[in-house]
Tab-separated table of C-alpha atoms in Angstrom:
chain	number	residue	atom	x	y	z
Q	1	MET	CA	-16.243	10.853	123.304
Q	2	GLN	CA	-19.980	11.676	123.020
Q	3	THR	CA	-20.149	13.997	120.392
Q	4	PHE	CA	-22.812	16.555	120.366
Q	5	SER	CA	-25.123	17.019	118.083
Q	6	ALA	CA	-29.146	18.588	117.565
Q	7	LEU	CA	-30.171	14.220	117.562
Q	8	SER	CA	-27.506	13.863	120.432
Q	9	LEU	CA	-29.188	16.576	122.241
Q	10	ILE	CA	-32.838	15.655	121.172
Q	11	ARG	CA	-32.043	12.573	122.498
Q	12	ARG	CA	-30.890	12.946	125.740
Q	13	ALA	CA	-33.373	15.415	126.816
Q	14	PHE	CA	-35.568	12.521	126.029
Q	15	GLY	CA	-34.091	10.308	128.944
Q	16	GLY	CA	-33.195	13.449	131.291
Q	17	HIS	CA	-30.559	14.804	130.560
Q	18	ALA	CA	-29.145	12.368	132.599
Q	19	GLY	CA	-27.149	10.591	129.990
Q	20	TRP	CA	-23.445	13.229	129.250
Q	21	GLN	CA	-20.539	12.097	130.646
Q	22	ALA	CA	-17.356	14.444	132.464
Q	23	HIS	CA	-16.146	16.514	129.368
Q	24	TRP	CA	-12.752	14.791	129.808
Q	25	ARG	CA	-11.197	12.891	133.081
Q	26	THR	CA	-9.476	13.266	135.833
Q	27	PRO	CA	-6.433	10.948	135.726
Q	28	GLU	CA	-3.510	10.536	137.819
Q	29	PRO	CA	-0.368	12.425	137.032
Q	30	LYS	CA	2.038	9.050	135.179
Q	31	ALA	CA	4.897	8.803	136.275
Q	32	ALA	CA	6.577	9.606	132.586
Q	33	TYR	CA	4.690	11.297	129.512
Q	34	ASP	CA	5.913	11.923	126.285
Q	35	ALA	CA	5.769	15.953	126.114
Q	36	ILE	CA	4.517	17.695	128.986
Q	37	ILE	CA	2.143	21.406	128.776
Q	38	VAL	CA	2.612	23.270	131.321
Q	39	GLY	CA	-0.427	25.441	131.824
Q	40	GLY	CA	-3.771	24.515	130.983
Q	41	GLY	CA	-5.202	28.242	129.146
Q	42	GLY	CA	-5.854	27.919	125.679
Q	43	HIS	CA	-3.125	27.812	124.371
Q	44	GLY	CA	-1.729	24.982	126.168
Q	45	LEU	CA	-4.637	22.749	126.234
Q	46	GLY	CA	-4.644	23.643	122.324
Q	47	THR	CA	-1.135	22.656	121.860
Q	48	ALA	CA	-1.221	18.881	123.355
Q	49	TYR	CA	-4.363	18.721	121.095
Q	50	TYR	CA	-2.649	19.417	116.964
Q	51	LEU	CA	0.205	17.045	119.035
Q	52	ALA	CA	-2.176	14.427	119.446
Q	53	LYS	CA	-4.116	15.093	116.503
Q	54	GLU	CA	-1.582	16.058	114.678
Q	55	HIS	CA	1.641	14.779	115.321
Q	56	GLY	CA	0.064	12.133	116.960
Q	57	LEU	CA	1.773	11.873	120.027
Q	58	ARG	CA	-0.427	10.900	122.810
Q	59	ASN	CA	1.287	9.631	125.581
Q	60	ILE	CA	1.326	13.681	126.692
Q	61	ALA	CA	-0.254	15.831	129.756
Q	62	VAL	CA	-0.600	19.030	131.119
Q	63	LEU	CA	0.198	20.294	133.737
Q	64	GLU	CA	-1.945	22.572	134.799
Q	65	ARG	CA	-1.264	24.704	139.133
Q	66	SER	CA	-5.451	26.184	139.624
Q	67	TRP	CA	-8.059	24.751	137.062
Q	68	LEU	CA	-9.063	25.377	133.529
Q	69	GLY	CA	-8.399	28.133	131.814
Q	70	GLY	CA	-8.693	30.250	134.940
Q	71	GLY	CA	-6.213	32.440	133.928
Q	72	ASN	CA	-5.262	35.027	130.932
Q	73	THR	CA	-8.259	32.665	129.578
Q	74	GLY	CA	-10.871	32.765	131.666
Q	75	ARG	CA	-10.164	37.101	132.232
Q	76	ASN	CA	-9.933	37.606	128.237
Q	77	THR	CA	-12.380	40.944	126.853
Q	78	THR	CA	-13.084	37.700	124.175
Q	79	ILE	CA	-11.670	40.105	121.104
Q	80	ILE	CA	-10.833	38.190	118.114
Q	81	ARG	CA	-8.600	40.385	114.736
Q	82	SER	CA	-5.379	39.514	112.796
Q	83	ASN	CA	-4.612	42.920	111.811
Q	84	TYR	CA	-1.295	43.834	112.157
Q	85	LEU	CA	0.748	45.421	111.098
Q	86	PHE	CA	4.166	43.224	109.854
Q	87	ASP	CA	4.222	40.325	107.600
Q	88	GLU	CA	5.263	38.243	110.126
Q	89	SER	CA	2.099	39.469	112.951
Q	90	ALA	CA	-0.292	39.879	109.714
Q	91	THR	CA	0.878	35.605	109.050
Q	92	LEU	CA	0.435	34.209	112.784
Q	93	TYR	CA	-2.921	35.954	113.180
Q	94	ASP	CA	-4.334	35.357	110.360
Q	95	HIS	CA	-3.598	31.610	110.769
Q	96	ALA	CA	-4.775	32.120	113.578
Q	97	LEU	CA	-8.658	33.396	112.289
Q	98	LYS	CA	-8.606	30.989	110.185
Q	99	LEU	CA	-8.865	28.361	112.594
Q	100	TRP	CA	-11.501	29.887	114.137
Q	101	GLU	CA	-13.030	29.376	111.353
Q	102	GLY	CA	-13.548	26.177	111.281
Q	103	LEU	CA	-13.224	25.529	114.766
Q	104	SER	CA	-16.107	24.533	116.520
Q	105	GLY	CA	-16.440	22.220	114.048
Q	106	ALA	CA	-12.299	20.750	113.874
Q	107	LEU	CA	-13.601	19.982	117.736
Q	108	ASN	CA	-17.118	19.423	117.844
Q	109	TYR	CA	-18.060	22.512	120.497
Q	110	ASN	CA	-19.620	25.517	119.468
Q	111	VAL	CA	-16.767	28.141	120.347
Q	112	MET	CA	-19.275	31.066	119.777
Q	113	TYR	CA	-17.760	32.471	117.574
Q	114	SER	CA	-18.460	35.419	116.612
Q	115	PRO	CA	-17.197	37.263	113.019
Q	116	ARG	CA	-19.229	40.202	114.193
Q	117	GLY	CA	-15.909	43.286	113.064
Q	118	VAL	CA	-13.660	44.623	115.064
Q	119	MET	CA	-14.220	48.474	114.687
Q	120	MET	CA	-11.310	50.966	115.628
Q	121	LEU	CA	-11.366	54.721	115.897
Q	122	ALA	CA	-9.235	57.388	114.180
Q	123	HIS	CA	-9.206	60.232	116.600
Q	124	THR	CA	-5.814	62.312	115.473
Q	125	HIS	CA	-4.961	63.425	112.111
Q	126	HIS	CA	-2.161	60.901	112.732
Q	127	ASP	CA	-4.134	58.651	113.945
Q	128	VAL	CA	-5.767	58.994	109.817
Q	129	GLN	CA	-2.995	57.994	109.028
Q	130	VAL	CA	-1.238	55.176	110.493
Q	131	SER	CA	-5.234	53.375	110.803
Q	132	LYS	CA	-5.143	53.861	106.702
Q	133	ARG	CA	-1.536	52.649	106.362
Q	134	HIS	CA	-2.645	49.202	108.629
Q	135	VAL	CA	-5.094	49.008	106.208
Q	136	HIS	CA	-3.234	49.143	103.450
Q	137	ALA	CA	-0.501	47.000	104.953
Q	138	ASN	CA	-3.180	44.183	105.448
Q	139	ARG	CA	-4.271	44.318	102.522
Q	140	ALA	CA	-1.432	43.823	100.229
Q	141	ASN	CA	-0.905	40.633	102.993
Q	142	GLY	CA	-4.312	39.796	102.378
Q	143	VAL	CA	-5.865	40.417	105.210
Q	144	ASP	CA	-9.757	41.754	105.544
Q	145	ASN	CA	-9.206	45.904	106.592
Q	146	GLU	CA	-11.169	49.005	105.669
Q	147	TRP	CA	-11.099	52.602	105.942
Q	148	LEU	CA	-14.995	54.272	107.288
Q	149	THR	CA	-15.232	57.478	107.433
Q	150	PRO	CA	-17.627	59.015	110.193
Q	151	GLU	CA	-21.273	57.886	108.786
Q	152	GLN	CA	-19.824	54.593	107.642
Q	153	ALA	CA	-18.411	53.804	111.253
Q	154	LYS	CA	-21.830	55.342	113.019
Q	155	ALA	CA	-24.344	53.806	109.997
Q	156	PHE	CA	-21.851	50.183	111.243
Q	157	CYS	CA	-22.311	51.300	114.430
Q	158	PRO	CA	-25.665	52.962	115.616
Q	159	PRO	CA	-25.008	54.005	119.152
Q	160	LEU	CA	-21.284	55.820	118.264
Q	161	ASN	CA	-21.176	59.316	119.331
Q	162	ILE	CA	-19.462	60.845	115.529
Q	163	SER	CA	-20.101	64.726	116.908
Q	164	PRO	CA	-17.505	67.061	116.017
Q	165	GLY	CA	-17.381	68.796	119.518
Q	166	LEU	CA	-16.239	65.871	121.369
Q	167	ARG	CA	-12.663	66.212	122.887
Q	168	TYR	CA	-11.833	62.906	120.198
Q	169	PRO	CA	-14.090	63.010	117.313
Q	170	VAL	CA	-14.443	59.793	115.711
Q	171	LEU	CA	-12.643	61.339	112.461
Q	172	GLY	CA	-12.511	57.413	111.051
Q	173	ALA	CA	-11.922	54.025	111.398
Q	174	ALA	CA	-10.097	50.949	110.216
Q	175	LEU	CA	-12.897	47.703	110.067
Q	176	GLN	CA	-12.158	44.602	109.719
Q	177	ARG	CA	-15.476	42.554	109.012
Q	178	ARG	CA	-13.514	38.624	109.625
Q	179	GLY	CA	-12.939	40.119	113.485
Q	180	GLY	CA	-15.210	39.837	116.649
Q	181	THR	CA	-14.925	37.228	119.567
Q	182	ALA	CA	-15.927	34.323	120.868
Q	183	ARG	CA	-16.404	32.275	124.225
Q	184	HIS	CA	-13.395	31.934	126.460
Q	185	ASP	CA	-14.538	29.352	128.161
Q	186	ALA	CA	-15.897	27.227	125.598
Q	187	VAL	CA	-11.982	27.009	123.659
Q	188	ALA	CA	-10.535	26.200	126.702
Q	189	TRP	CA	-12.721	23.391	127.530
Q	190	GLY	CA	-13.990	22.298	123.812
Q	191	TYR	CA	-9.152	21.991	123.260
Q	192	ALA	CA	-9.671	19.851	126.089
Q	193	ARG	CA	-12.131	17.913	125.643
Q	194	ALA	CA	-11.015	17.132	122.011
Q	195	ALA	CA	-7.544	16.382	123.926
Q	196	ASP	CA	-8.454	13.755	126.144
Q	197	ALA	CA	-10.663	12.465	124.347
Q	198	LEU	CA	-7.003	11.906	122.290
Q	199	GLY	CA	-5.068	9.979	124.985
Q	200	VAL	CA	-3.772	13.478	126.069
Q	201	ASP	CA	-4.162	13.825	130.912
Q	202	ILE	CA	-5.597	16.947	132.350
Q	203	ILE	CA	-4.468	17.379	134.735
Q	204	GLN	CA	-5.922	19.755	136.866
Q	205	ASN	CA	-4.207	21.575	140.829
Q	206	CYS	CA	-0.148	20.202	139.601
Q	207	GLU	CA	1.157	23.071	140.031
Q	208	VAL	CA	5.228	22.612	138.290
Q	209	THR	CA	8.073	23.927	140.925
Q	210	GLY	CA	11.353	22.581	139.048
Q	211	ILE	CA	12.886	21.665	135.718
Q	212	VAL	CA	15.005	18.849	136.356
Q	213	ARG	CA	18.070	18.632	133.613
Q	214	GLY	CA	20.515	16.044	133.214
Q	215	ARG	CA	24.398	16.362	132.445
Q	216	ASP	CA	24.065	17.250	129.067
Q	217	GLY	CA	21.887	20.110	130.326
Q	218	ALA	CA	18.805	18.065	128.284
Q	219	VAL	CA	15.087	18.625	129.753
Q	220	GLU	CA	14.807	15.238	132.063
Q	221	ALA	CA	11.607	15.358	134.303
Q	222	VAL	CA	9.472	18.263	136.133
Q	223	GLU	CA	8.581	18.273	139.788
Q	224	THR	CA	5.348	19.095	140.816
Q	225	THR	CA	3.366	19.389	144.082
Q	226	ARG	CA	2.027	15.682	142.913
Q	227	GLY	CA	5.816	14.020	142.798
Q	228	ARG	CA	8.469	13.827	140.125
Q	229	ILE	CA	7.481	13.363	135.786
Q	230	ARG	CA	9.789	12.366	133.626
Q	231	THR	CA	9.262	13.386	130.201
Q	232	PRO	CA	12.577	14.402	127.563
Q	233	LYS	CA	9.939	17.725	126.151
Q	234	VAL	CA	8.198	20.243	128.212
Q	235	GLY	CA	6.393	23.266	126.378
Q	236	VAL	CA	5.812	26.067	129.153
Q	237	VAL	CA	3.035	27.880	127.904
Q	238	ALA	CA	2.028	29.847	131.323
Q	239	ALA	CA	1.607	33.670	130.399
Q	240	GLY	CA	1.826	36.174	133.635
Q	241	HIS	CA	4.194	32.974	135.508
Q	242	THR	CA	6.178	31.995	132.457
Q	243	SER	CA	9.457	34.229	134.423
Q	244	VAL	CA	8.449	31.759	137.493
Q	245	VAL	CA	8.933	28.817	135.401
Q	246	MET	CA	11.433	29.506	133.295
Q	247	ALA	CA	13.568	30.839	136.003
Q	248	MET	CA	13.561	27.135	137.294
Q	249	ALA	CA	15.517	25.701	134.443
Q	250	GLY	CA	18.289	28.591	134.832
Q	251	MET	CA	16.980	30.689	132.203
Q	252	ARG	CA	15.422	34.879	132.437
Q	253	LEU	CA	13.423	36.103	129.864
Q	254	PRO	CA	12.736	39.340	128.049
Q	255	LEU	CA	9.822	39.750	130.112
Q	256	GLU	CA	8.031	41.618	132.669
Q	257	SER	CA	4.448	40.941	133.771
Q	258	PHE	CA	1.896	43.403	134.615
Q	259	PRO	CA	-1.756	43.147	135.520
Q	260	LEU	CA	-4.234	43.603	132.840
Q	261	GLN	CA	-7.380	44.872	133.801
Q	262	ALA	CA	-10.912	44.382	131.962
Q	263	LEU	CA	-14.719	44.446	133.460
Q	264	VAL	CA	-18.225	43.681	132.669
Q	265	SER	CA	-21.211	45.512	132.983
Q	266	GLU	CA	-24.404	44.372	133.912
Q	267	PRO	CA	-26.362	42.321	131.677
Q	268	VAL	CA	-28.576	44.082	129.390
Q	269	LYS	CA	-30.672	43.317	126.084
Q	270	PRO	CA	-28.560	43.852	122.527
Q	271	VAL	CA	-27.580	47.224	121.970
Q	272	PHE	CA	-24.487	47.001	120.856
Q	273	PRO	CA	-23.675	45.134	117.574
Q	274	CYS	CA	-19.896	44.593	117.210
Q	275	VAL	CA	-16.352	45.007	118.710
Q	276	VAL	CA	-15.553	49.139	118.360
Q	277	MET	CA	-12.049	49.768	119.570
Q	278	SER	CA	-9.814	53.137	120.316
Q	279	ASN	CA	-6.811	53.318	120.664
Q	280	THR	CA	-6.062	57.217	121.706
Q	281	VAL	CA	-8.775	57.877	124.038
Q	282	HIS	CA	-7.821	53.308	125.203
Q	283	ALA	CA	-11.315	51.642	125.396
Q	284	TYR	CA	-12.459	48.975	123.678
Q	285	ILE	CA	-16.047	47.479	123.919
Q	286	SER	CA	-17.709	44.653	123.214
Q	287	GLN	CA	-21.497	43.083	124.274
Q	288	SER	CA	-21.158	38.963	124.915
Q	289	ASP	CA	-24.229	36.787	124.059
Q	290	LYS	CA	-25.063	37.009	128.128
Q	291	GLY	CA	-25.448	40.615	127.445
Q	292	GLU	CA	-23.242	42.170	129.285
Q	293	LEU	CA	-20.798	45.251	127.831
Q	294	VAL	CA	-16.825	43.652	128.212
Q	295	ILE	CA	-15.042	46.583	128.339
Q	296	GLY	CA	-10.971	46.282	128.492
Q	297	ALA	CA	-9.332	48.558	130.724
Q	298	GLY	CA	-5.899	49.071	130.714
Q	299	THR	CA	-2.110	47.891	132.391
Q	300	ASP	CA	-1.194	48.981	135.483
Q	301	ALA	CA	1.571	50.711	134.989
Q	302	TYR	CA	4.350	48.593	137.320
Q	303	VAL	CA	5.459	44.307	137.816
Q	304	SER	CA	2.857	42.583	139.765
Q	305	TYR	CA	0.695	39.303	140.013
Q	306	SER	CA	-2.229	40.298	141.960
Q	307	GLN	CA	-4.496	39.954	139.588
Q	308	ARG	CA	-6.342	43.101	140.556
Q	309	GLY	CA	-5.179	46.422	140.082
Q	310	GLY	CA	-5.836	50.196	140.161
Q	311	LEU	CA	-9.439	51.629	139.664
Q	312	HIS	CA	-7.896	55.008	138.291
Q	313	ILE	CA	-7.474	52.139	134.896
Q	314	PRO	CA	-10.741	51.050	134.967
Q	315	ALA	CA	-11.955	54.638	135.804
Q	316	HIS	CA	-10.323	56.131	133.019
Q	317	THR	CA	-11.844	53.754	130.076
Q	318	LEU	CA	-15.138	54.676	131.314
Q	319	ASP	CA	-14.306	57.752	131.137
Q	320	ALA	CA	-13.767	57.810	127.208
Q	321	ILE	CA	-16.782	54.311	126.714
Q	322	CYS	CA	-19.051	57.257	127.899
Q	323	GLU	CA	-17.617	59.955	125.508
Q	324	LEU	CA	-18.633	57.965	122.584
Q	325	PHE	CA	-21.505	55.818	123.676
Q	326	PRO	CA	-23.791	58.574	125.593
Q	327	MET	CA	-26.376	56.069	125.843
Q	328	PHE	CA	-23.969	54.057	128.306
Q	329	ARG	CA	-23.482	56.642	130.697
Q	330	ARG	CA	-26.432	54.775	133.368
Q	331	MET	CA	-24.972	51.237	132.889
Q	332	ARG	CA	-23.428	49.643	136.049
Q	333	MET	CA	-20.196	47.794	136.159
Q	334	LEU	CA	-21.311	44.264	137.418
Q	335	ARG	CA	-17.593	43.135	137.784
Q	336	ASN	CA	-14.027	44.199	137.815
Q	337	TRP	CA	-10.718	42.443	137.780
Q	338	GLY	CA	-7.106	41.437	136.622
Q	339	GLY	CA	-4.975	38.893	134.554
Q	340	ILE	CA	-1.897	38.858	135.021
Q	341	VAL	CA	0.500	39.958	131.311
Q	342	ASP	CA	3.901	38.803	129.719
Q	343	THR	CA	4.942	41.509	128.058
Q	344	THR	CA	7.859	41.684	125.488
Q	345	PRO	CA	10.097	44.616	124.452
Q	346	ASP	CA	8.534	43.945	120.868
Q	347	ARG	CA	4.420	43.788	121.822
Q	348	SER	CA	5.326	40.402	119.672
Q	349	PRO	CA	4.583	36.677	121.087
Q	350	ILE	CA	8.207	34.141	121.574
Q	351	ILE	CA	6.852	30.874	120.107
Q	352	ALA	CA	10.139	29.049	120.207
Q	353	LYS	CA	13.086	26.461	121.202
Q	354	THR	CA	15.080	27.292	124.090
Q	355	PRO	CA	18.589	26.488	124.313
Q	356	VAL	CA	18.227	24.186	126.917
Q	357	PRO	CA	17.900	21.381	125.299
Q	358	GLY	CA	13.690	19.892	125.438
Q	359	LEU	CA	12.313	23.264	126.586
Q	360	TYR	CA	9.920	25.316	124.141
Q	361	VAL	CA	8.203	28.511	125.569
Q	362	ASN	CA	5.697	29.680	123.769
Q	363	CYS	CA	5.416	33.494	125.834
Q	364	GLY	CA	5.089	36.879	124.769
Q	365	TRP	CA	1.488	37.289	124.393
Q	366	GLY	CA	0.982	40.195	126.089
Q	367	THR	CA	-2.353	42.651	126.469
Q	368	GLY	CA	-3.675	40.201	123.602
Q	369	GLY	CA	-3.354	36.741	123.778
Q	370	PHE	CA	-6.550	35.144	123.026
Q	371	LYS	CA	-6.846	35.792	119.326
Q	372	ALA	CA	-4.309	33.603	118.804
Q	373	THR	CA	-5.529	31.111	120.393
Q	374	PRO	CA	-5.715	28.697	117.826
Q	375	GLY	CA	-3.007	29.610	115.590
Q	376	SER	CA	-0.307	30.060	118.373
Q	377	ALA	CA	-1.121	26.075	119.838
Q	378	HIS	CA	-0.684	25.183	116.442
Q	379	VAL	CA	2.579	26.513	115.476
Q	380	PHE	CA	3.929	25.886	119.330
Q	381	ALA	CA	3.220	21.756	118.689
Q	382	TRP	CA	4.539	21.930	115.563
Q	383	THR	CA	7.229	23.563	117.254
Q	384	MET	CA	7.321	20.994	120.215
Q	385	ALA	CA	7.130	17.783	117.830
Q	386	ARG	CA	9.640	18.336	115.219
Q	387	ASP	CA	12.372	20.036	117.487
Q	388	ALA	CA	12.499	23.305	114.834
Q	389	PRO	CA	9.750	26.131	114.651
Q	390	HIS	CA	7.325	26.089	111.823
Q	391	PRO	CA	7.630	28.900	109.297
Q	392	ILE	CA	5.221	31.016	110.586
Q	393	ASN	CA	6.054	30.897	114.448
Q	394	GLY	CA	9.535	31.062	112.709
Q	395	PRO	CA	10.511	34.836	113.037
Q	396	PHE	CA	9.069	34.584	116.662
Q	397	THR	CA	12.358	33.850	118.376
Q	398	LEU	CA	13.803	34.908	121.841
Q	399	GLU	CA	17.028	35.856	119.760
Q	400	ARG	CA	15.206	37.937	118.268
Q	401	PHE	CA	15.956	40.815	121.139
Q	402	ARG	CA	20.011	39.703	120.654
Q	403	ASP	CA	20.157	39.367	116.619
Q	404	GLY	CA	17.592	43.285	116.774
Q	405	GLN	CA	15.206	40.895	114.399
Q	406	MET	CA	12.427	43.191	116.157
Q	407	ILE	CA	9.091	42.404	115.670
Q	408	ASP	CA	7.855	45.889	116.414
Q	409	GLU	CA	4.179	45.759	117.445
Q	410	ALA	CA	2.973	48.239	119.475
Q	411	ALA	CA	1.728	50.337	117.690
Q	412	ALA	CA	-1.859	47.853	116.523
Q	413	ALA	CA	-1.035	45.826	119.749
Q	414	ALA	CA	-0.121	47.867	123.555
Q	415	VAL	CA	-3.454	49.432	124.320
Q	416	ALA	CA	-6.032	47.506	121.604
Q	417	HIS	CA	-6.722	44.258	122.026
U	1	MET	CA	-4.229	52.757	143.860
U	2	LEU	CA	-1.025	52.385	145.347
U	3	LEU	CA	0.035	54.457	148.236
U	4	ILE	CA	4.103	55.393	147.667
U	5	ASP	CA	6.360	56.856	150.081
U	6	CYS	CA	8.009	59.033	148.371
U	7	PRO	CA	11.751	59.338	150.920
U	8	TYR	CA	12.057	63.074	149.473
U	9	CYS	CA	8.443	64.548	150.376
U	10	GLY	CA	6.621	61.594	152.191
U	11	LYS	CA	3.959	59.126	151.185
U	12	ARG	CA	2.157	60.081	147.732
U	13	PRO	CA	-0.838	59.219	145.556
U	14	GLU	CA	0.566	56.459	142.862
U	15	LEU	CA	-0.759	59.407	140.222
U	16	GLU	CA	2.412	61.775	141.238
U	17	PHE	CA	4.867	58.962	140.470
U	18	ALA	CA	6.057	57.343	137.339
U	19	TYR	CA	7.024	54.024	137.542
U	20	GLY	CA	10.968	53.299	135.961
U	21	GLY	CA	11.502	49.288	135.841
U	22	GLU	CA	13.437	47.455	137.517
U	23	ALA	CA	16.055	49.112	139.991
U	24	HIS	CA	19.988	48.541	139.933
U	25	ILE	CA	20.393	47.558	136.790
U	26	ALA	CA	24.188	49.128	135.573
U	27	ARG	CA	24.684	50.998	132.740
U	28	PRO	CA	27.915	49.239	131.244
U	29	GLN	CA	30.663	50.621	131.918
U	30	ASP	CA	32.640	50.830	128.319
U	31	PRO	CA	29.584	50.183	125.952
U	32	ALA	CA	31.784	49.772	123.050
U	33	ALA	CA	33.179	46.065	124.382
U	34	LEU	CA	29.759	44.915	124.969
U	35	SER	CA	28.968	41.630	123.080
U	36	ASP	CA	25.419	41.180	120.893
U	37	ASP	CA	24.552	39.327	123.902
U	38	GLU	CA	25.511	41.227	126.631
U	39	TRP	CA	23.827	44.210	125.180
U	40	ALA	CA	20.599	42.188	125.247
U	41	THR	CA	20.593	41.430	128.618
U	42	PHE	CA	21.417	44.439	129.773
U	43	LEU	CA	18.524	46.288	127.261
U	44	TYR	CA	15.883	43.622	127.299
U	45	LEU	CA	16.909	40.500	130.120
U	46	ARG	CA	14.462	41.130	133.388
U	47	THR	CA	14.373	39.195	136.594
U	48	ASN	CA	10.439	39.597	136.877
U	49	PRO	CA	9.808	37.686	140.307
U	50	LYS	CA	6.981	36.817	142.408
U	51	GLY	CA	7.266	38.376	145.363
U	52	THR	CA	9.667	40.976	145.942
U	53	HIS	CA	11.517	43.204	143.366
U	54	ALA	CA	13.450	46.100	143.450
U	55	GLU	CA	11.872	48.775	140.876
U	56	ARG	CA	11.966	52.332	140.222
U	57	TRP	CA	9.994	55.178	140.514
U	58	ARG	CA	9.771	59.135	139.656
U	59	HIS	CA	7.907	61.640	141.597
U	60	VAL	CA	6.314	62.868	138.533
U	61	HIS	CA	3.819	65.353	139.672
U	62	GLY	CA	6.079	66.490	143.370
U	63	CYS	CA	9.413	66.585	143.403
U	64	GLY	CA	10.204	64.913	139.693
U	65	ARG	CA	13.174	63.063	141.377
U	66	PHE	CA	13.820	59.034	141.004
U	67	PHE	CA	13.823	56.662	143.530
U	68	ASN	CA	14.143	52.839	144.399
U	69	ALA	CA	11.438	50.513	146.026
U	70	VAL	CA	11.300	47.455	147.130
U	71	ARG	CA	7.916	45.971	146.435
U	72	ASP	CA	6.353	42.380	146.760
U	73	THR	CA	5.010	41.722	143.764
U	74	VAL	CA	1.824	39.290	144.690
U	75	SER	CA	0.781	41.587	147.233
U	76	ASP	CA	1.861	44.710	146.099
U	77	VAL	CA	2.535	45.909	149.408
U	78	PHE	CA	6.052	47.914	149.863
U	79	ALA	CA	8.327	46.344	152.042
U	80	ALA	CA	11.026	49.993	151.358
U	81	THR	CA	12.142	53.411	149.334
U	82	TYR	CA	15.180	54.799	149.266
U	83	ARG	CA	16.728	56.931	146.731
U	84	VAL	CA	19.381	56.834	144.164
U	85	GLY	CA	22.581	54.918	144.886
U	86	GLU	CA	21.540	53.288	148.143
U	87	PRO	CA	21.396	49.707	148.913
U	88	ARG	CA	18.757	47.287	148.497
U	89	PRO	CA	17.140	47.216	152.138
U	90	ASP	CA	16.976	43.255	152.451
U	91	ALA	CA	14.258	44.379	154.154
U	92	ALA	CA	10.670	41.524	154.132
U	93	PRO	CA	7.757	43.595	153.028
U	94	ARG	CA	5.268	44.786	155.541
U	95	LYS	CA	1.762	42.858	156.011
U	96	ALA	CA	-0.969	45.324	154.644
U	97	GLY	CA	-2.496	46.968	156.741
U	98	GLU	CA	1.108	47.857	158.728
């Protein structure tokens, strides 16, 4: 792998930038691998990277039915934070946040992690109480979070309208300074490039169409659009399509897939310094380094795989954005799209072994999986390599729904990301 | 926005309706006899198909009644809507525009 550095950049510049290699190979699938990852998004590519890097599994492949990072990795609003309420979630998401902090160096790829601060607004008395509870719970877990008055919130984010005359006035905000954004494509590409350098085969345009099980029920192979590939271990990291893939092994999961919409404005000069989210009026917004305002809207009400949704969903969000940030009232929106998110009943992910030997699943990230990418991949690789969960993902089982051990993060996760 | 054909009121915009999740999940006849696995199946496991899906809707800003619908989850086109208690129609989804 060519390493990227200022020196290599200057040297290639003198050669007219002609000598750069492709980021990863385009191999033909082999007849057999030690493990196969289904899904070439950030979580899947990251899993392959950590399997190769930390567990020595090099004869592995990532199968992607389309192109790398073309699903939810390329469709999310790139927000990173770890201010979740419960101990299990705070540990998981903060594990990810710590990996984000060193990720560009570890991958030799600039993922543009920018800890610009994530500020969550409170608009009602109830909001204030819940937000303060989150702040205290986070601090008890060693996760930074602080309470701001409306004036302090305005000082941190000058475009914010804190007029008491608003229908839902800003009564305060919880600020996680280590939160921020990263470049979503770079996360997929960085993991793909680093995994490829360790010998992982990354196979695009290869859709898994079946999971073949032996007489003992264990996984033996996967059927794909490019033929049968033998493997004793399959890790399904298929986001919104997890139910479809797991049905191939005869399993039903506690998942429903919904379109989650987002949109970006035309690009403008830097005007917005941080990430602002509001669960109550349902809006979240940041500005990308390209200058577009990146705005997250809600999910459509119904199960769908259509990667689009009703216009009333983003229109509702834009109402709230215009109220909170009056200077954006004349901004023009450039693009609007949907991603298919797999939601669990408790809005927490499932990172676990399954009852099928050799079959592992990492799913249920719902509306907020991007922030967890490195941590999710790291603990899932551990789970696949050792056939046992890492202590961090131990609570995130399939069986928790049977046993009533829910990790109910609806307040932290159901709306805002 | 979806245009939904309420079996009682006719075609109305999606904003008048509330989604009610997967249809034809029968409540247990004898709840006390259910095992934990059966409870989890009833409460949480869903088909979540890529394709034809039977689902409940409620016309909250209209007649207020629940009904069922069959919809394709890839195209979002409805194949049929029908009243609660009627069997699931085995209809192929209509093409968009029909």
